[in-house]
Backbone as numpy.savetxt, mean C-alpha at the origin, in Angstrom:
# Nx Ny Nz CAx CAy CAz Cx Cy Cz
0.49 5.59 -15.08 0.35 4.32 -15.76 -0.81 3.55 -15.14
-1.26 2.63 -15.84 -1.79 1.60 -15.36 -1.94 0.22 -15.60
-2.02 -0.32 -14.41 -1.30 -2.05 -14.37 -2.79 -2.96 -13.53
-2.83 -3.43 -14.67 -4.24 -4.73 -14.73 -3.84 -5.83 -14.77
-3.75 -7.14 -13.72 -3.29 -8.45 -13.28 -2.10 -7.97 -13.83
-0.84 -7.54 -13.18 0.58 -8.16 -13.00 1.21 -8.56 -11.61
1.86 -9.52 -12.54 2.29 -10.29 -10.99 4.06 -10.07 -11.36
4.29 -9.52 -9.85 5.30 -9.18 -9.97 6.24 -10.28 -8.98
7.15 -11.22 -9.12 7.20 -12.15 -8.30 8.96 -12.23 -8.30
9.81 -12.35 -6.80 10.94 -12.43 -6.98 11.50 -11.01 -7.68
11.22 -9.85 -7.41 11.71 -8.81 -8.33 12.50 -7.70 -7.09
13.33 -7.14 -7.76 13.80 -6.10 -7.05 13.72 -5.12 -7.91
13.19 -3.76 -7.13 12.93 -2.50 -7.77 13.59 -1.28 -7.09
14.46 -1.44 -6.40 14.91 0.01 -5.75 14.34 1.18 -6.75
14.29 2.24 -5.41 13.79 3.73 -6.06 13.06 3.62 -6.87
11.67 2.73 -7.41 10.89 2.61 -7.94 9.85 4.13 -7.96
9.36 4.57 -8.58 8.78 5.67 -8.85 7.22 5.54 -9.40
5.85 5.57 -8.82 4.84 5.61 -9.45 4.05 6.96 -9.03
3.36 7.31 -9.88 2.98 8.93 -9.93 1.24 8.84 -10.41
0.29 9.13 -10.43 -0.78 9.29 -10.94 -0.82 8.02 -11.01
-0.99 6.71 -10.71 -1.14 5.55 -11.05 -2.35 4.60 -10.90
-3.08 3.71 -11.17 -3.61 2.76 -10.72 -3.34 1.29 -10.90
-3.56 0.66 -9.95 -3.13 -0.68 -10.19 -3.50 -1.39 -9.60
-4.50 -2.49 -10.37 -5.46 -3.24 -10.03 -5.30 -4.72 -10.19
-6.37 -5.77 -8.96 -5.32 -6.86 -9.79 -4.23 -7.48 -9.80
-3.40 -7.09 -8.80 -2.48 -7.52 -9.02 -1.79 -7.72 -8.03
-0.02 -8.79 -8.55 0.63 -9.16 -6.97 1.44 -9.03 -7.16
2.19 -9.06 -5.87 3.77 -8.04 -5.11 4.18 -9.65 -4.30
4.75 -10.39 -5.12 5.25 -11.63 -3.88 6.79 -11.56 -3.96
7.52 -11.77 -2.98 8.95 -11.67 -2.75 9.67 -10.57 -3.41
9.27 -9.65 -3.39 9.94 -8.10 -3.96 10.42 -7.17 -3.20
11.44 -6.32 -3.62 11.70 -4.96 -2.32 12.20 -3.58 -3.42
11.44 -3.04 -3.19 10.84 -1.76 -3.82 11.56 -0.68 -2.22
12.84 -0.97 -2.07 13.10 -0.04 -0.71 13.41 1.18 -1.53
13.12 2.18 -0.44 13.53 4.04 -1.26 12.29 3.95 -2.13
11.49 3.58 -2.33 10.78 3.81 -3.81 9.79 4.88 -3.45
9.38 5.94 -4.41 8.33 6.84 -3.75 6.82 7.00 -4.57
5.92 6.66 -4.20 4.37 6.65 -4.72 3.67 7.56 -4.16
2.90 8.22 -5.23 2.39 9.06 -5.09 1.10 9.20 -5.85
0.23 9.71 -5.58 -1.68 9.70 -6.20 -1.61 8.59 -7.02
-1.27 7.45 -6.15 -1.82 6.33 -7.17 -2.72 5.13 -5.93
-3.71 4.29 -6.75 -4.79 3.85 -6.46 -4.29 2.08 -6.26
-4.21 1.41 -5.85 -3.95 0.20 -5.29 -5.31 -0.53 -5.32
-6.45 -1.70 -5.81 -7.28 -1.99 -6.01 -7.05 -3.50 -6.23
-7.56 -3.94 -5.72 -7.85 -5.81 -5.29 -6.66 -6.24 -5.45
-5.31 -5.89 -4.51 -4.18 -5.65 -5.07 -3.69 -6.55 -3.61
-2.44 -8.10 -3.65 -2.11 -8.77 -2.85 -0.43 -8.84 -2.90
-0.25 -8.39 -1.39 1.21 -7.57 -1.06 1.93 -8.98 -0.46
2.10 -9.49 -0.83 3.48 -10.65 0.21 4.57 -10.55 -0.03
5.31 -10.95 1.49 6.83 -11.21 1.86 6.93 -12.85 2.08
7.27 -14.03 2.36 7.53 -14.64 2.77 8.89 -14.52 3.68
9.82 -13.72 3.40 10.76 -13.87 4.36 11.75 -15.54 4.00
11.00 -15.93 2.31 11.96 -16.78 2.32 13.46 -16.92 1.17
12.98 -15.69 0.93 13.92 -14.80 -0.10 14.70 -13.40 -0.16
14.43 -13.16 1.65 15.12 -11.90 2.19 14.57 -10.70 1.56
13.81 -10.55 1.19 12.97 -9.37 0.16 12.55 -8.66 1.34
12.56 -6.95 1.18 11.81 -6.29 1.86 11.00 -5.69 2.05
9.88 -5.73 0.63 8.77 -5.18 0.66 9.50 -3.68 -0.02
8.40 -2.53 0.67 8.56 -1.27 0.40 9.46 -0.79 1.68
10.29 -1.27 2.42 10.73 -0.76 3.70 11.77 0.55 2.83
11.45 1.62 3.73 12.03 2.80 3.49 11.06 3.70 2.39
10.75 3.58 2.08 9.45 3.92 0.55 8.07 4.99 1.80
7.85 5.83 0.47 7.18 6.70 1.02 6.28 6.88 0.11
4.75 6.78 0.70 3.42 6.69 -0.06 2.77 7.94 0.42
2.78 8.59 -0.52 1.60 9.95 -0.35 0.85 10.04 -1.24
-0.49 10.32 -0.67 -1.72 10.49 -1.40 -2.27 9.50 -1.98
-2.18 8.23 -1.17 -2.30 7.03 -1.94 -4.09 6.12 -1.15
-4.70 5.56 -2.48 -5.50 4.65 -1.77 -5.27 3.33 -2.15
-5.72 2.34 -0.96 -5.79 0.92 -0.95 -7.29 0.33 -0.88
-7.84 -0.11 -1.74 -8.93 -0.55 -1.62 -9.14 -2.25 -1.64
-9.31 -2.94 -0.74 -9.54 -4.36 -0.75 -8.09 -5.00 -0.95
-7.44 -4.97 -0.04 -5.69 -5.23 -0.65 -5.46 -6.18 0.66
-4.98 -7.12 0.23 -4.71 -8.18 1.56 -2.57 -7.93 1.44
-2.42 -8.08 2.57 -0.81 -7.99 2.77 -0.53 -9.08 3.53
0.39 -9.40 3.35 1.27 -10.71 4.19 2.88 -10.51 4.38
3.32 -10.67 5.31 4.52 -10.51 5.57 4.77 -9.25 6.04
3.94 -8.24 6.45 4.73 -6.86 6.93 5.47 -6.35 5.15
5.00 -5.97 4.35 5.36 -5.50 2.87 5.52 -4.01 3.41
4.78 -3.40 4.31 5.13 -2.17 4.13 5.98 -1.63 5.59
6.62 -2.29 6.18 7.55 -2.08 7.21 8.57 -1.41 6.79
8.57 -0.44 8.13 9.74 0.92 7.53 9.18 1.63 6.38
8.04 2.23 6.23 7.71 2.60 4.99 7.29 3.76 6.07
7.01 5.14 5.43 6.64 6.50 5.74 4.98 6.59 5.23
3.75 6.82 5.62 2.59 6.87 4.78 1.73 8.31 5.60
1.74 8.98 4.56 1.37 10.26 4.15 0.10 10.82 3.41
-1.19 11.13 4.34 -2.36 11.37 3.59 -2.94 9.29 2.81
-2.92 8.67 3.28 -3.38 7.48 2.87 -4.30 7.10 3.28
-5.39 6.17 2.43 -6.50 5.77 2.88 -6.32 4.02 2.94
-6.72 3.33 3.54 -7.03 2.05 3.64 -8.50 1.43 3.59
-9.00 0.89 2.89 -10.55 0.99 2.87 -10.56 -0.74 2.72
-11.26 -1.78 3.57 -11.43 -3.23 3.85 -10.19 -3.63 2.98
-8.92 -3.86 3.38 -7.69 -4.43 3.57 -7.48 -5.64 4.99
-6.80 -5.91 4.49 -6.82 -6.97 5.50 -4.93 -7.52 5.75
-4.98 -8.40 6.70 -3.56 -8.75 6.85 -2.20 -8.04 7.46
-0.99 -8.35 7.41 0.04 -8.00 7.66 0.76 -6.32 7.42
0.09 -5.41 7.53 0.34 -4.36 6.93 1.95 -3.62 7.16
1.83 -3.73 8.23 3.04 -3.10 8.53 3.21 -2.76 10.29
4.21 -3.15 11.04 4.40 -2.95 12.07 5.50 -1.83 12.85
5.74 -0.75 12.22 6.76 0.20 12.62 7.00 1.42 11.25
5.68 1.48 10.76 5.29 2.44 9.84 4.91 4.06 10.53
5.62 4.62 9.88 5.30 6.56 10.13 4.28 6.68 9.08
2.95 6.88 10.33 1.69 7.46 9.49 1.44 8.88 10.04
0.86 9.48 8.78 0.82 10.41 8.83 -0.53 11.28 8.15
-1.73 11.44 9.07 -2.81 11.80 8.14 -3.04 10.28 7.43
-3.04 9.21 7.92 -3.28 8.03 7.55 -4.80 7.63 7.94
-5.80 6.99 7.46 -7.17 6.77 7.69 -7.09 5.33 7.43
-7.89 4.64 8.51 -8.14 2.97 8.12 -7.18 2.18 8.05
-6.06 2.99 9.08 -4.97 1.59 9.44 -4.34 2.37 10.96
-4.44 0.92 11.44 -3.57 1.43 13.00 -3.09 1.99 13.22
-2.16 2.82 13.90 -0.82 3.51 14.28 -0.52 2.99 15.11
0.82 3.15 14.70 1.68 2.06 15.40 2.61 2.58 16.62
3.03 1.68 17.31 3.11 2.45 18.45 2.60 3.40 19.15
1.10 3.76 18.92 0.61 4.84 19.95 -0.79 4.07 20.73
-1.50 5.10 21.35 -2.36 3.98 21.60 -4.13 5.22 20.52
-3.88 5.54 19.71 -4.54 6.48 18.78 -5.81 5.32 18.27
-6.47 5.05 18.45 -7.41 4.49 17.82 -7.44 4.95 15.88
-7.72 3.57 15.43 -8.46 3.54 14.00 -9.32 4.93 13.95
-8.88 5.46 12.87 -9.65 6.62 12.00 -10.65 5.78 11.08
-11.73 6.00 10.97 -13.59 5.94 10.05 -13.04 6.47 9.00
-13.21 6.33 7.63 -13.45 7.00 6.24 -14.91 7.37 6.10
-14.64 8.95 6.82 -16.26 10.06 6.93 -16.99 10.05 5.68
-16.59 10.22 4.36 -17.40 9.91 3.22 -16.93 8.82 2.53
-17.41 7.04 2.61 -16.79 6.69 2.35 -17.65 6.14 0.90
-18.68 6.73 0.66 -19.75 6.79 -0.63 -18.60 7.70 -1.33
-18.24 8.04 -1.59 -17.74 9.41 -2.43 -16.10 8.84 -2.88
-15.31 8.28 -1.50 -14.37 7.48 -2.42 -14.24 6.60 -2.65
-15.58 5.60 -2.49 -15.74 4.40 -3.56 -16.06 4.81 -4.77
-16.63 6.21 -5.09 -17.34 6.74 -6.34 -16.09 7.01 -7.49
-15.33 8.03 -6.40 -13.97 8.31 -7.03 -12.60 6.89 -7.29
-13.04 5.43 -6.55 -11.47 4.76 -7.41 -12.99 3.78 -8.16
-13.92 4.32 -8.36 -14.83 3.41 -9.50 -14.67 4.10 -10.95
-14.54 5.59 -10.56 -14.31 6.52 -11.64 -12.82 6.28 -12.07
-12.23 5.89 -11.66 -10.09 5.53 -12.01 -10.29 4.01 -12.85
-11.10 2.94 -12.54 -11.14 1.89 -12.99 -11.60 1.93 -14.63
């Protein structure tokens, strides 16, 4: 599928399922998408908040493989307790997640180790490829 400006606000999605996806545009405020599993889908000028004033948990427990984030600001820890698998992070910014299992993860911390930030080695080629998804 694909999702151009939706704002998704106050929502609960357990076991949410996205597959081949892109989704641009768009916002995640007070939602919990826990268990949910994503997969080859593209995340693009895309803003993740928790406030924590509606008990929402983000994606905690949710498992992202094969996924990119391009220009995505997060707030609140949205992806805490989340599993991330083959993922790219490319100029994101904010709260990402503090007790996330990465795995083959590029362009975001690891947590708990002392592993330095991974470089995106061609990073001409997958700006080329989520310009070609848009």
């Amino acid at each position: 599928c694909r999702l151009y400006s939706v704002s998704i606000n106050q929502c609960t999605m357990q076991k949410v399922k996205f597959e081949k996806s892109i989704v641009c545009n768009s916002n995640f405020k007070d939602f919990e998408a826990i268990n949910s599993h994503i997969t080859n889908t593209v995340f693009y000028n895309c803003r993740f908040e928790n406030t924590m004033e509606f008990g929402m948990n983000g994606f905690s427990g949710g498992i992202f493989e094969n996924c990119i984030f391009c220009n995505c600001i997060f707030n609140g820890y949205p992806l805490r307790g989340s599993e991330l698998h083959n993922c790219i992070f490319t100029n994101c910014f904010g709260e990402i997640s503090d007790d996330s299992e990465c795995d083959n993860t590029i362009g975001l911390q690891h947590f708990n180790s002392n592993v330095s930030e991974m470089q995106l080695a061609k990073k001409e080629q997958a700006e080329q490829l989520i310009n070609e998804w848009k």
